[in-house]
Amino acid sequence: MRKAYKEKHDYLLEQLTCFESTFDFSGENAGLHILLTAKEEIPAKELITAAEEEGIKIYGVSDSLLGNVNEKYLHTVMLGYGALEKDEIKEGIDKLKLAWKNYI
């Protein structure tokens, strides 16, 4: 299982290179998700709505936190990949490119 998740993880990171100018990546060394923080402070809710319009479900990190939320997390979204196959990851990233075309 570890090998299968590592392959998906590495594949997702390869697919995300198109977003490097728009987002900082983190969380890539823990769990089955990647965090994307918008460099230009695009609200996470805006990114989530645009993704949903293309049929992609992503999550705002600030929705998962208790107490005072660090400002950067208002601009951070989480992409999970554990349940996806490589072709689904590719399809999802292609849809995110469409959803976020005004930001990249």
PDB file of N, CA and C in Angstrom:
ATOM      1  N   MET A   1       0.829  -1.194   0.000  1.00  0.00           N
ATOM      2  CA  MET A   1       0.000   0.000   0.000  1.00  0.00           C
ATOM      3  C   MET A   1       0.871   1.255   0.000  1.00  0.00           C
ATOM      4  N   ARG A   2       1.928   1.211   0.766  1.00  0.00           N
ATOM      5  CA  ARG A   2       2.805   2.374   0.843  1.00  0.00           C
ATOM      6  C   ARG A   2       3.364   2.739  -0.531  1.00  0.00           C
ATOM      7  N   LYS A   3       3.745   1.716  -1.299  1.00  0.00           N
ATOM      8  CA  LYS A   3       4.279   1.951  -2.639  1.00  0.00           C
ATOM      9  C   LYS A   3       3.208   2.551  -3.556  1.00  0.00           C
ATOM     10  N   ALA A   4       1.994   2.036  -3.480  1.00  0.00           N
ATOM     11  CA  ALA A   4       0.899   2.535  -4.327  1.00  0.00           C
ATOM     12  C   ALA A   4       0.589   3.996  -4.006  1.00  0.00           C
ATOM     13  N   TYR A   5       0.533   4.345  -2.718  1.00  0.00           N
ATOM     14  CA  TYR A   5       0.257   5.729  -2.335  1.00  0.00           C
ATOM     15  C   TYR A   5       1.415   6.647  -2.707  1.00  0.00           C
ATOM     16  N   LYS A   6       2.637   6.157  -2.588  1.00  0.00           N
ATOM     17  CA  LYS A   6       3.807   6.953  -2.972  1.00  0.00           C
ATOM     18  C   LYS A   6       3.765   7.266  -4.467  1.00  0.00           C
ATOM     19  N   GLU A   7       3.372   6.307  -5.289  1.00  0.00           N
ATOM     20  CA  GLU A   7       3.265   6.534  -6.732  1.00  0.00           C
ATOM     21  C   GLU A   7       2.199   7.591  -7.036  1.00  0.00           C
ATOM     22  N   LYS A   8       1.056   7.499  -6.372  1.00  0.00           N
ATOM     23  CA  LYS A   8       0.005   8.491  -6.569  1.00  0.00           C
ATOM     24  C   LYS A   8       0.473   9.873  -6.120  1.00  0.00           C
ATOM     25  N   HIS A   9       1.129   9.902  -4.972  1.00  0.00           N
ATOM     26  CA  HIS A   9       1.656  11.143  -4.414  1.00  0.00           C
ATOM     27  C   HIS A   9       2.603  11.818  -5.399  1.00  0.00           C
ATOM     28  N   ASP A  10       3.558  11.058  -5.897  1.00  0.00           N
ATOM     29  CA  ASP A  10       4.544  11.613  -6.829  1.00  0.00           C
ATOM     30  C   ASP A  10       3.884  12.064  -8.129  1.00  0.00           C
ATOM     31  N   TYR A  11       2.916  11.297  -8.594  1.00  0.00           N
ATOM     32  CA  TYR A  11       2.200  11.645  -9.814  1.00  0.00           C
ATOM     33  C   TYR A  11       1.424  12.954  -9.625  1.00  0.00           C
ATOM     34  N   LEU A  12       0.756  13.099  -8.492  1.00  0.00           N
ATOM     35  CA  LEU A  12       0.026  14.330  -8.214  1.00  0.00           C
ATOM     36  C   LEU A  12       0.971  15.525  -8.205  1.00  0.00           C
ATOM     37  N   LEU A  13       2.107  15.398  -7.546  1.00  0.00           N
ATOM     38  CA  LEU A  13       3.067  16.504  -7.511  1.00  0.00           C
ATOM     39  C   LEU A  13       3.543  16.874  -8.909  1.00  0.00           C
ATOM     40  N   GLU A  14       3.758  15.875  -9.772  1.00  0.00           N
ATOM     41  CA  GLU A  14       4.133  16.151 -11.166  1.00  0.00           C
ATOM     42  C   GLU A  14       3.036  16.945 -11.863  1.00  0.00           C
ATOM     43  N   GLN A  15       1.797  16.544 -11.657  1.00  0.00           N
ATOM     44  CA  GLN A  15       0.667  17.210 -12.308  1.00  0.00           C
ATOM     45  C   GLN A  15       0.446  18.637 -11.796  1.00  0.00           C
ATOM     46  N   LEU A  16       0.881  18.909 -10.581  1.00  0.00           N
ATOM     47  CA  LEU A  16       0.663  20.227  -9.982  1.00  0.00           C
ATOM     48  C   LEU A  16       1.673  21.283 -10.413  1.00  0.00           C
ATOM     49  N   THR A  17       2.684  20.913 -11.175  1.00  0.00           N
ATOM     50  CA  THR A  17       3.709  21.897 -11.551  1.00  0.00           C
ATOM     51  C   THR A  17       3.123  23.104 -12.278  1.00  0.00           C
ATOM     52  N   CYS A  18       2.015  22.928 -12.963  1.00  0.00           N
ATOM     53  CA  CYS A  18       1.381  24.039 -13.684  1.00  0.00           C
ATOM     54  C   CYS A  18       0.859  25.115 -12.723  1.00  0.00           C
ATOM     55  N   PHE A  19       0.734  24.791 -11.452  1.00  0.00           N
ATOM     56  CA  PHE A  19       0.226  25.733 -10.461  1.00  0.00           C
ATOM     57  C   PHE A  19       1.326  26.358  -9.596  1.00  0.00           C
ATOM     58  N   GLU A  20       2.579  26.067  -9.877  1.00  0.00           N
ATOM     59  CA  GLU A  20       3.670  26.538  -9.018  1.00  0.00           C
ATOM     60  C   GLU A  20       3.767  28.060  -8.930  1.00  0.00           C
ATOM     61  N   SER A  21       3.379  28.769  -9.971  1.00  0.00           N
ATOM     62  CA  SER A  21       3.469  30.229  -9.917  1.00  0.00           C
ATOM     63  C   SER A  21       2.328  30.834  -9.094  1.00  0.00           C
ATOM     64  N   THR A  22       1.263  30.082  -8.880  1.00  0.00           N
ATOM     65  CA  THR A  22       0.080  30.583  -8.188  1.00  0.00           C
ATOM     66  C   THR A  22       0.003  30.128  -6.734  1.00  0.00           C
ATOM     67  N   PHE A  23       0.515  28.928  -6.467  1.00  0.00           N
ATOM     68  CA  PHE A  23       0.370  28.340  -5.130  1.00  0.00           C
ATOM     69  C   PHE A  23       1.702  27.888  -4.552  1.00  0.00           C
ATOM     70  N   ASP A  24       1.781  27.931  -3.227  1.00  0.00           N
ATOM     71  CA  ASP A  24       2.838  27.244  -2.486  1.00  0.00           C
ATOM     72  C   ASP A  24       2.247  25.904  -2.076  1.00  0.00           C
ATOM     73  N   PHE A  25       3.035  24.844  -2.179  1.00  0.00           N
ATOM     74  CA  PHE A  25       2.591  23.505  -1.803  1.00  0.00           C
ATOM     75  C   PHE A  25       3.159  23.155  -0.434  1.00  0.00           C
ATOM     76  N   SER A  26       2.368  22.450   0.352  1.00  0.00           N
ATOM     77  CA  SER A  26       2.849  21.945   1.639  1.00  0.00           C
ATOM     78  C   SER A  26       2.060  20.682   1.969  1.00  0.00           C
ATOM     79  N   GLY A  27       2.478  20.019   3.043  1.00  0.00           N
ATOM     80  CA  GLY A  27       1.809  18.793   3.452  1.00  0.00           C
ATOM     81  C   GLY A  27       2.151  17.608   2.579  1.00  0.00           C
ATOM     82  N   GLU A  28       3.099  17.795   1.678  1.00  0.00           N
ATOM     83  CA  GLU A  28       3.416  16.719   0.743  1.00  0.00           C
ATOM     84  C   GLU A  28       4.172  15.569   1.382  1.00  0.00           C
ATOM     85  N   ASN A  29       4.588  15.747   2.613  1.00  0.00           N
ATOM     86  CA  ASN A  29       5.323  14.676   3.294  1.00  0.00           C
ATOM     87  C   ASN A  29       4.499  14.014   4.392  1.00  0.00           C
ATOM     88  N   ALA A  30       3.195  14.282   4.396  1.00  0.00           N
ATOM     89  CA  ALA A  30       2.352  13.693   5.436  1.00  0.00           C
ATOM     90  C   ALA A  30       0.942  13.466   4.911  1.00  0.00           C
ATOM     91  N   GLY A  31       0.407  12.316   5.159  1.00  0.00           N
ATOM     92  CA  GLY A  31      -0.979  12.045   4.806  1.00  0.00           C
ATOM     93  C   GLY A  31      -1.213  11.789   3.332  1.00  0.00           C
ATOM     94  N   LEU A  32      -2.466  11.776   2.972  1.00  0.00           N
ATOM     95  CA  LEU A  32      -2.885  11.496   1.596  1.00  0.00           C
ATOM     96  C   LEU A  32      -3.522  12.738   0.980  1.00  0.00           C
ATOM     97  N   HIS A  33      -2.880  13.863   1.215  1.00  0.00           N
ATOM     98  CA  HIS A  33      -3.367  15.131   0.696  1.00  0.00           C
ATOM     99  C   HIS A  33      -2.192  16.084   0.461  1.00  0.00           C
ATOM    100  N   ILE A  34      -2.460  17.121  -0.301  1.00  0.00           N
ATOM    101  CA  ILE A  34      -1.504  18.199  -0.539  1.00  0.00           C
ATOM    102  C   ILE A  34      -2.239  19.498  -0.235  1.00  0.00           C
ATOM    103  N   LEU A  35      -1.569  20.439   0.409  1.00  0.00           N
ATOM    104  CA  LEU A  35      -2.152  21.753   0.667  1.00  0.00           C
ATOM    105  C   LEU A  35      -1.626  22.741  -0.365  1.00  0.00           C
ATOM    106  N   LEU A  36      -2.520  23.547  -0.914  1.00  0.00           N
ATOM    107  CA  LEU A  36      -2.155  24.594  -1.848  1.00  0.00           C
ATOM    108  C   LEU A  36      -2.547  25.927  -1.228  1.00  0.00           C
ATOM    109  N   THR A  37      -1.569  26.805  -1.022  1.00  0.00           N
ATOM    110  CA  THR A  37      -1.815  28.131  -0.465  1.00  0.00           C
ATOM    111  C   THR A  37      -1.591  29.156  -1.561  1.00  0.00           C
ATOM    112  N   ALA A  38      -2.617  29.937  -1.849  1.00  0.00           N
ATOM    113  CA  ALA A  38      -2.553  30.936  -2.914  1.00  0.00           C
ATOM    114  C   ALA A  38      -1.569  32.041  -2.544  1.00  0.00           C
ATOM    115  N   LYS A  39      -0.604  32.296  -3.419  1.00  0.00           N
ATOM    116  CA  LYS A  39       0.400  33.331  -3.182  1.00  0.00           C
ATOM    117  C   LYS A  39      -0.207  34.726  -3.204  1.00  0.00           C
ATOM    118  N   GLU A  40      -1.235  34.911  -4.011  1.00  0.00           N
ATOM    119  CA  GLU A  40      -1.895  36.216  -4.133  1.00  0.00           C
ATOM    120  C   GLU A  40      -3.116  36.331  -3.230  1.00  0.00           C
ATOM    121  N   GLU A  41      -3.185  35.483  -2.224  1.00  0.00           N
ATOM    122  CA  GLU A  41      -4.255  35.506  -1.219  1.00  0.00           C
ATOM    123  C   GLU A  41      -5.657  35.410  -1.827  1.00  0.00           C
ATOM    124  N   ILE A  42      -5.816  34.496  -2.767  1.00  0.00           N
ATOM    125  CA  ILE A  42      -7.130  34.215  -3.324  1.00  0.00           C
ATOM    126  C   ILE A  42      -7.920  33.481  -2.240  1.00  0.00           C
ATOM    127  N   PRO A  43      -9.120  33.922  -1.923  1.00  0.00           N
ATOM    128  CA  PRO A  43      -9.889  33.258  -0.867  1.00  0.00           C
ATOM    129  C   PRO A  43     -10.160  31.783  -1.202  1.00  0.00           C
ATOM    130  N   ALA A  44      -9.967  30.926  -0.229  1.00  0.00           N
ATOM    131  CA  ALA A  44     -10.205  29.491  -0.419  1.00  0.00           C
ATOM    132  C   ALA A  44     -11.631  29.235  -0.895  1.00  0.00           C
ATOM    133  N   LYS A  45     -12.583  29.972  -0.367  1.00  0.00           N
ATOM    134  CA  LYS A  45     -13.987  29.776  -0.758  1.00  0.00           C
ATOM    135  C   LYS A  45     -14.170  30.024  -2.257  1.00  0.00           C
ATOM    136  N   GLU A  46     -13.455  30.983  -2.800  1.00  0.00           N
ATOM    137  CA  GLU A  46     -13.518  31.279  -4.236  1.00  0.00           C
ATOM    138  C   GLU A  46     -12.931  30.123  -5.055  1.00  0.00           C
ATOM    139  N   LEU A  47     -11.798  29.591  -4.584  1.00  0.00           N
ATOM    140  CA  LEU A  47     -11.166  28.453  -5.261  1.00  0.00           C
ATOM    141  C   LEU A  47     -12.060  27.217  -5.204  1.00  0.00           C
ATOM    142  N   ILE A  48     -12.681  26.996  -4.060  1.00  0.00           N
ATOM    143  CA  ILE A  48     -13.566  25.840  -3.873  1.00  0.00           C
ATOM    144  C   ILE A  48     -14.774  25.942  -4.800  1.00  0.00           C
ATOM    145  N   THR A  49     -15.382  27.119  -4.858  1.00  0.00           N
ATOM    146  CA  THR A  49     -16.548  27.323  -5.720  1.00  0.00           C
ATOM    147  C   THR A  49     -16.201  27.092  -7.187  1.00  0.00           C
ATOM    148  N   ALA A  50     -15.071  27.639  -7.626  1.00  0.00           N
ATOM    149  CA  ALA A  50     -14.649  27.454  -9.021  1.00  0.00           C
ATOM    150  C   ALA A  50     -14.402  25.978  -9.322  1.00  0.00           C
ATOM    151  N   ALA A  51     -13.787  25.268  -8.383  1.00  0.00           N
ATOM    152  CA  ALA A  51     -13.523  23.829  -8.572  1.00  0.00           C
ATOM    153  C   ALA A  51     -14.834  23.047  -8.640  1.00  0.00           C
ATOM    154  N   GLU A  52     -15.775  23.381  -7.763  1.00  0.00           N
ATOM    155  CA  GLU A  52     -17.071  22.690  -7.750  1.00  0.00           C
ATOM    156  C   GLU A  52     -17.812  22.869  -9.067  1.00  0.00           C
ATOM    157  N   GLU A  53     -17.662  24.031  -9.697  1.00  0.00           N
ATOM    158  CA  GLU A  53     -18.307  24.284 -10.989  1.00  0.00           C
ATOM    159  C   GLU A  53     -17.785  23.350 -12.080  1.00  0.00           C
ATOM    160  N   GLU A  54     -16.587  22.806 -11.879  1.00  0.00           N
ATOM    161  CA  GLU A  54     -16.002  21.838 -12.818  1.00  0.00           C
ATOM    162  C   GLU A  54     -16.159  20.402 -12.319  1.00  0.00           C
ATOM    163  N   GLY A  55     -16.899  20.236 -11.213  1.00  0.00           N
ATOM    164  CA  GLY A  55     -17.149  18.894 -10.690  1.00  0.00           C
ATOM    165  C   GLY A  55     -16.055  18.342  -9.795  1.00  0.00           C
ATOM    166  N   ILE A  56     -15.212  19.215  -9.259  1.00  0.00           N
ATOM    167  CA  ILE A  56     -14.104  18.795  -8.397  1.00  0.00           C
ATOM    168  C   ILE A  56     -14.403  19.206  -6.960  1.00  0.00           C
ATOM    169  N   LYS A  57     -14.245  18.276  -6.047  1.00  0.00           N
ATOM    170  CA  LYS A  57     -14.464  18.548  -4.623  1.00  0.00           C
ATOM    171  C   LYS A  57     -13.114  18.736  -3.941  1.00  0.00           C
ATOM    172  N   ILE A  58     -12.902  19.939  -3.438  1.00  0.00           N
ATOM    173  CA  ILE A  58     -11.721  20.227  -2.631  1.00  0.00           C
ATOM    174  C   ILE A  58     -12.208  20.866  -1.334  1.00  0.00           C
ATOM    175  N   TYR A  59     -11.320  21.012  -0.389  1.00  0.00           N
ATOM    176  CA  TYR A  59     -11.712  21.481   0.933  1.00  0.00           C
ATOM    177  C   TYR A  59     -10.859  22.666   1.367  1.00  0.00           C
ATOM    178  N   GLY A  60     -11.478  23.589   2.073  1.00  0.00           N
ATOM    179  CA  GLY A  60     -10.742  24.685   2.680  1.00  0.00           C
ATOM    180  C   GLY A  60     -10.139  24.223   3.992  1.00  0.00           C
ATOM    181  N   VAL A  61      -8.889  24.508   4.203  1.00  0.00           N
ATOM    182  CA  VAL A  61      -8.205  24.085   5.425  1.00  0.00           C
ATOM    183  C   VAL A  61      -8.793  24.796   6.639  1.00  0.00           C
ATOM    184  N   SER A  62      -9.156  26.057   6.489  1.00  0.00           N
ATOM    185  CA  SER A  62      -9.667  26.807   7.641  1.00  0.00           C
ATOM    186  C   SER A  62     -10.955  26.210   8.190  1.00  0.00           C
ATOM    187  N   ASP A  63     -11.703  25.471   7.349  1.00  0.00           N
ATOM    188  CA  ASP A  63     -12.935  24.838   7.817  1.00  0.00           C
ATOM    189  C   ASP A  63     -12.671  23.701   8.794  1.00  0.00           C
ATOM    190  N   SER A  64     -11.441  23.198   8.817  1.00  0.00           N
ATOM    191  CA  SER A  64     -11.089  22.066   9.663  1.00  0.00           C
ATOM    192  C   SER A  64     -10.391  22.472  10.955  1.00  0.00           C
ATOM    193  N   LEU A  65     -10.129  23.757  11.118  1.00  0.00           N
ATOM    194  CA  LEU A  65      -9.353  24.223  12.262  1.00  0.00           C
ATOM    195  C   LEU A  65     -10.255  24.807  13.342  1.00  0.00           C
ATOM    196  N   LEU A  66      -9.821  24.659  14.574  1.00  0.00           N
ATOM    197  CA  LEU A  66     -10.541  25.213  15.720  1.00  0.00           C
ATOM    198  C   LEU A  66      -9.824  26.455  16.219  1.00  0.00           C
ATOM    199  N   GLY A  67     -10.559  27.362  16.808  1.00  0.00           N
ATOM    200  CA  GLY A  67      -9.967  28.552  17.399  1.00  0.00           C
ATOM    201  C   GLY A  67      -9.578  29.580  16.350  1.00  0.00           C
ATOM    202  N   ASN A  68      -8.624  30.425  16.718  1.00  0.00           N
ATOM    203  CA  ASN A  68      -8.158  31.464  15.802  1.00  0.00           C
ATOM    204  C   ASN A  68      -7.421  30.822  14.638  1.00  0.00           C
ATOM    205  N   VAL A  69      -7.800  31.214  13.438  1.00  0.00           N
ATOM    206  CA  VAL A  69      -7.225  30.631  12.231  1.00  0.00           C
ATOM    207  C   VAL A  69      -6.143  31.553  11.695  1.00  0.00           C
ATOM    208  N   ASN A  70      -4.972  30.988  11.448  1.00  0.00           N
ATOM    209  CA  ASN A  70      -3.886  31.728  10.824  1.00  0.00           C
ATOM    210  C   ASN A  70      -4.372  32.260   9.480  1.00  0.00           C
ATOM    211  N   GLU A  71      -4.077  33.503   9.186  1.00  0.00           N
ATOM    212  CA  GLU A  71      -4.530  34.176   7.960  1.00  0.00           C
ATOM    213  C   GLU A  71      -4.232  33.373   6.696  1.00  0.00           C
ATOM    214  N   LYS A  72      -3.079  32.722   6.635  1.00  0.00           N
ATOM    215  CA  LYS A  72      -2.723  31.990   5.409  1.00  0.00           C
ATOM    216  C   LYS A  72      -3.688  30.848   5.116  1.00  0.00           C
ATOM    217  N   TYR A  73      -4.301  30.293   6.155  1.00  0.00           N
ATOM    218  CA  TYR A  73      -5.214  29.177   5.941  1.00  0.00           C
ATOM    219  C   TYR A  73      -6.546  29.608   5.317  1.00  0.00           C
ATOM    220  N   LEU A  74      -6.812  30.897   5.292  1.00  0.00           N
ATOM    221  CA  LEU A  74      -8.002  31.396   4.603  1.00  0.00           C
ATOM    222  C   LEU A  74      -7.818  31.342   3.091  1.00  0.00           C
ATOM    223  N   HIS A  75      -6.566  31.089   2.659  1.00  0.00           N
ATOM    224  CA  HIS A  75      -6.204  31.041   1.240  1.00  0.00           C
ATOM    225  C   HIS A  75      -5.617  29.678   0.878  1.00  0.00           C
ATOM    226  N   THR A  76      -5.928  28.676   1.694  1.00  0.00           N
ATOM    227  CA  THR A  76      -5.351  27.344   1.515  1.00  0.00           C
ATOM    228  C   THR A  76      -6.447  26.315   1.294  1.00  0.00           C
ATOM    229  N   VAL A  77      -6.234  25.471   0.282  1.00  0.00           N
ATOM    230  CA  VAL A  77      -7.158  24.371   0.003  1.00  0.00           C
ATOM    231  C   VAL A  77      -6.410  23.043   0.085  1.00  0.00           C
ATOM    232  N   MET A  78      -7.164  21.991   0.292  1.00  0.00           N
ATOM    233  CA  MET A  78      -6.602  20.655   0.446  1.00  0.00           C
ATOM    234  C   MET A  78      -7.080  19.766  -0.707  1.00  0.00           C
ATOM    235  N   LEU A  79      -6.115  19.113  -1.354  1.00  0.00           N
ATOM    236  CA  LEU A  79      -6.425  18.150  -2.404  1.00  0.00           C
ATOM    237  C   LEU A  79      -6.110  16.764  -1.875  1.00  0.00           C
ATOM    238  N   GLY A  80      -7.103  15.917  -1.785  1.00  0.00           N
ATOM    239  CA  GLY A  80      -6.894  14.534  -1.368  1.00  0.00           C
ATOM    240  C   GLY A  80      -6.719  13.646  -2.589  1.00  0.00           C
ATOM    241  N   TYR A  81      -5.908  12.600  -2.449  1.00  0.00           N
ATOM    242  CA  TYR A  81      -5.655  11.725  -3.591  1.00  0.00           C
ATOM    243  C   TYR A  81      -5.707  10.245  -3.241  1.00  0.00           C
ATOM    244  N   GLY A  82      -5.905   9.894  -2.007  1.00  0.00           N
ATOM    245  CA  GLY A  82      -5.827   8.503  -1.564  1.00  0.00           C
ATOM    246  C   GLY A  82      -6.754   7.551  -2.292  1.00  0.00           C
ATOM    247  N   ALA A  83      -7.969   7.985  -2.597  1.00  0.00           N
ATOM    248  CA  ALA A  83      -8.962   7.105  -3.222  1.00  0.00           C
ATOM    249  C   ALA A  83      -8.962   7.186  -4.745  1.00  0.00           C
ATOM    250  N   LEU A  84      -8.049   7.985  -5.309  1.00  0.00           N
ATOM    251  CA  LEU A  84      -8.035   8.204  -6.760  1.00  0.00           C
ATOM    252  C   LEU A  84      -6.986   7.362  -7.466  1.00  0.00           C
ATOM    253  N   GLU A  85      -7.298   6.988  -8.695  1.00  0.00           N
ATOM    254  CA  GLU A  85      -6.314   6.343  -9.571  1.00  0.00           C
ATOM    255  C   GLU A  85      -5.600   7.446 -10.353  1.00  0.00           C
ATOM    256  N   LYS A  86      -4.485   7.100 -10.979  1.00  0.00           N
ATOM    257  CA  LYS A  86      -3.703   8.104 -11.705  1.00  0.00           C
ATOM    258  C   LYS A  86      -4.521   8.824 -12.780  1.00  0.00           C
ATOM    259  N   ASP A  87      -5.340   8.090 -13.506  1.00  0.00           N
ATOM    260  CA  ASP A  87      -6.135   8.741 -14.552  1.00  0.00           C
ATOM    261  C   ASP A  87      -7.151   9.717 -13.952  1.00  0.00           C
ATOM    262  N   GLU A  88      -7.651   9.423 -12.759  1.00  0.00           N
ATOM    263  CA  GLU A  88      -8.573  10.326 -12.080  1.00  0.00           C
ATOM    264  C   GLU A  88      -7.838  11.567 -11.565  1.00  0.00           C
ATOM    265  N   ILE A  89      -6.612  11.383 -11.120  1.00  0.00           N
ATOM    266  CA  ILE A  89      -5.796  12.523 -10.693  1.00  0.00           C
ATOM    267  C   ILE A  89      -5.569  13.455 -11.876  1.00  0.00           C
ATOM    268  N   LYS A  90      -5.184  12.892 -13.011  1.00  0.00           N
ATOM    269  CA  LYS A  90      -4.942  13.688 -14.231  1.00  0.00           C
ATOM    270  C   LYS A  90      -6.208  14.428 -14.631  1.00  0.00           C
ATOM    271  N   GLU A  91      -7.327  13.735 -14.656  1.00  0.00           N
ATOM    272  CA  GLU A  91      -8.597  14.362 -15.017  1.00  0.00           C
ATOM    273  C   GLU A  91      -8.944  15.498 -14.051  1.00  0.00           C
ATOM    274  N   GLY A  92      -8.729  15.268 -12.772  1.00  0.00           N
ATOM    275  CA  GLY A  92      -9.006  16.294 -11.768  1.00  0.00           C
ATOM    276  C   GLY A  92      -8.139  17.526 -11.943  1.00  0.00           C
ATOM    277  N   ILE A  93      -6.861  17.338 -12.203  1.00  0.00           N
ATOM    278  CA  ILE A  93      -5.962  18.474 -12.406  1.00  0.00           C
ATOM    279  C   ILE A  93      -6.342  19.225 -13.677  1.00  0.00           C
ATOM    280  N   ASP A  94      -6.698  18.506 -14.729  1.00  0.00           N
ATOM    281  CA  ASP A  94      -7.144  19.167 -15.964  1.00  0.00           C
ATOM    282  C   ASP A  94      -8.379  20.028 -15.703  1.00  0.00           C
ATOM    283  N   LYS A  95      -9.296  19.523 -14.882  1.00  0.00           N
ATOM    284  CA  LYS A  95     -10.489  20.299 -14.540  1.00  0.00           C
ATOM    285  C   LYS A  95     -10.142  21.501 -13.656  1.00  0.00           C
ATOM    286  N   LEU A  96      -9.170  21.329 -12.761  1.00  0.00           N
ATOM    287  CA  LEU A  96      -8.736  22.468 -11.947  1.00  0.00           C
ATOM    288  C   LEU A  96      -8.080  23.541 -12.809  1.00  0.00           C
ATOM    289  N   LYS A  97      -7.361  23.140 -13.841  1.00  0.00           N
ATOM    290  CA  LYS A  97      -6.781  24.124 -14.772  1.00  0.00           C
ATOM    291  C   LYS A  97      -7.884  24.970 -15.392  1.00  0.00           C
ATOM    292  N   LEU A  98      -8.974  24.334 -15.766  1.00  0.00           N
ATOM    293  CA  LEU A  98     -10.117  25.077 -16.320  1.00  0.00           C
ATOM    294  C   LEU A  98     -10.757  25.970 -15.254  1.00  0.00           C
ATOM    295  N   ALA A  99     -10.963  25.399 -14.090  1.00  0.00           N
ATOM    296  CA  ALA A  99     -11.626  26.129 -13.005  1.00  0.00           C
ATOM    297  C   ALA A  99     -10.824  27.347 -12.573  1.00  0.00           C
ATOM    298  N   TRP A 100      -9.517  27.198 -12.547  1.00  0.00           N
ATOM    299  CA  TRP A 100      -8.652  28.259 -12.027  1.00  0.00           C
ATOM    300  C   TRP A 100      -7.898  28.991 -13.126  1.00  0.00           C
ATOM    301  N   LYS A 101      -8.393  28.951 -14.342  1.00  0.00           N
ATOM    302  CA  LYS A 101      -7.685  29.561 -15.475  1.00  0.00           C
ATOM    303  C   LYS A 101      -7.437  31.051 -15.273  1.00  0.00           C
ATOM    304  N   ASN A 102      -8.277  31.717 -14.537  1.00  0.00           N
ATOM    305  CA  ASN A 102      -8.093  33.159 -14.286  1.00  0.00           C
ATOM    306  C   ASN A 102      -7.016  33.447 -13.245  1.00  0.00           C
ATOM    307  N   TYR A 103      -6.524  32.413 -12.576  1.00  0.00           N
ATOM    308  CA  TYR A 103      -5.534  32.595 -11.526  1.00  0.00           C
ATOM    309  C   TYR A 103      -4.142  32.132 -11.933  1.00  0.00           C
ATOM    310  N   ILE A 104      -4.067  31.240 -12.935  1.00  0.00           N
ATOM    311  CA  ILE A 104      -2.755  30.701 -13.316  1.00  0.00           C
ATOM    312  C   ILE A 104      -2.257  31.320 -14.613  1.00  0.00           C
TER     313      ILE A 104
END
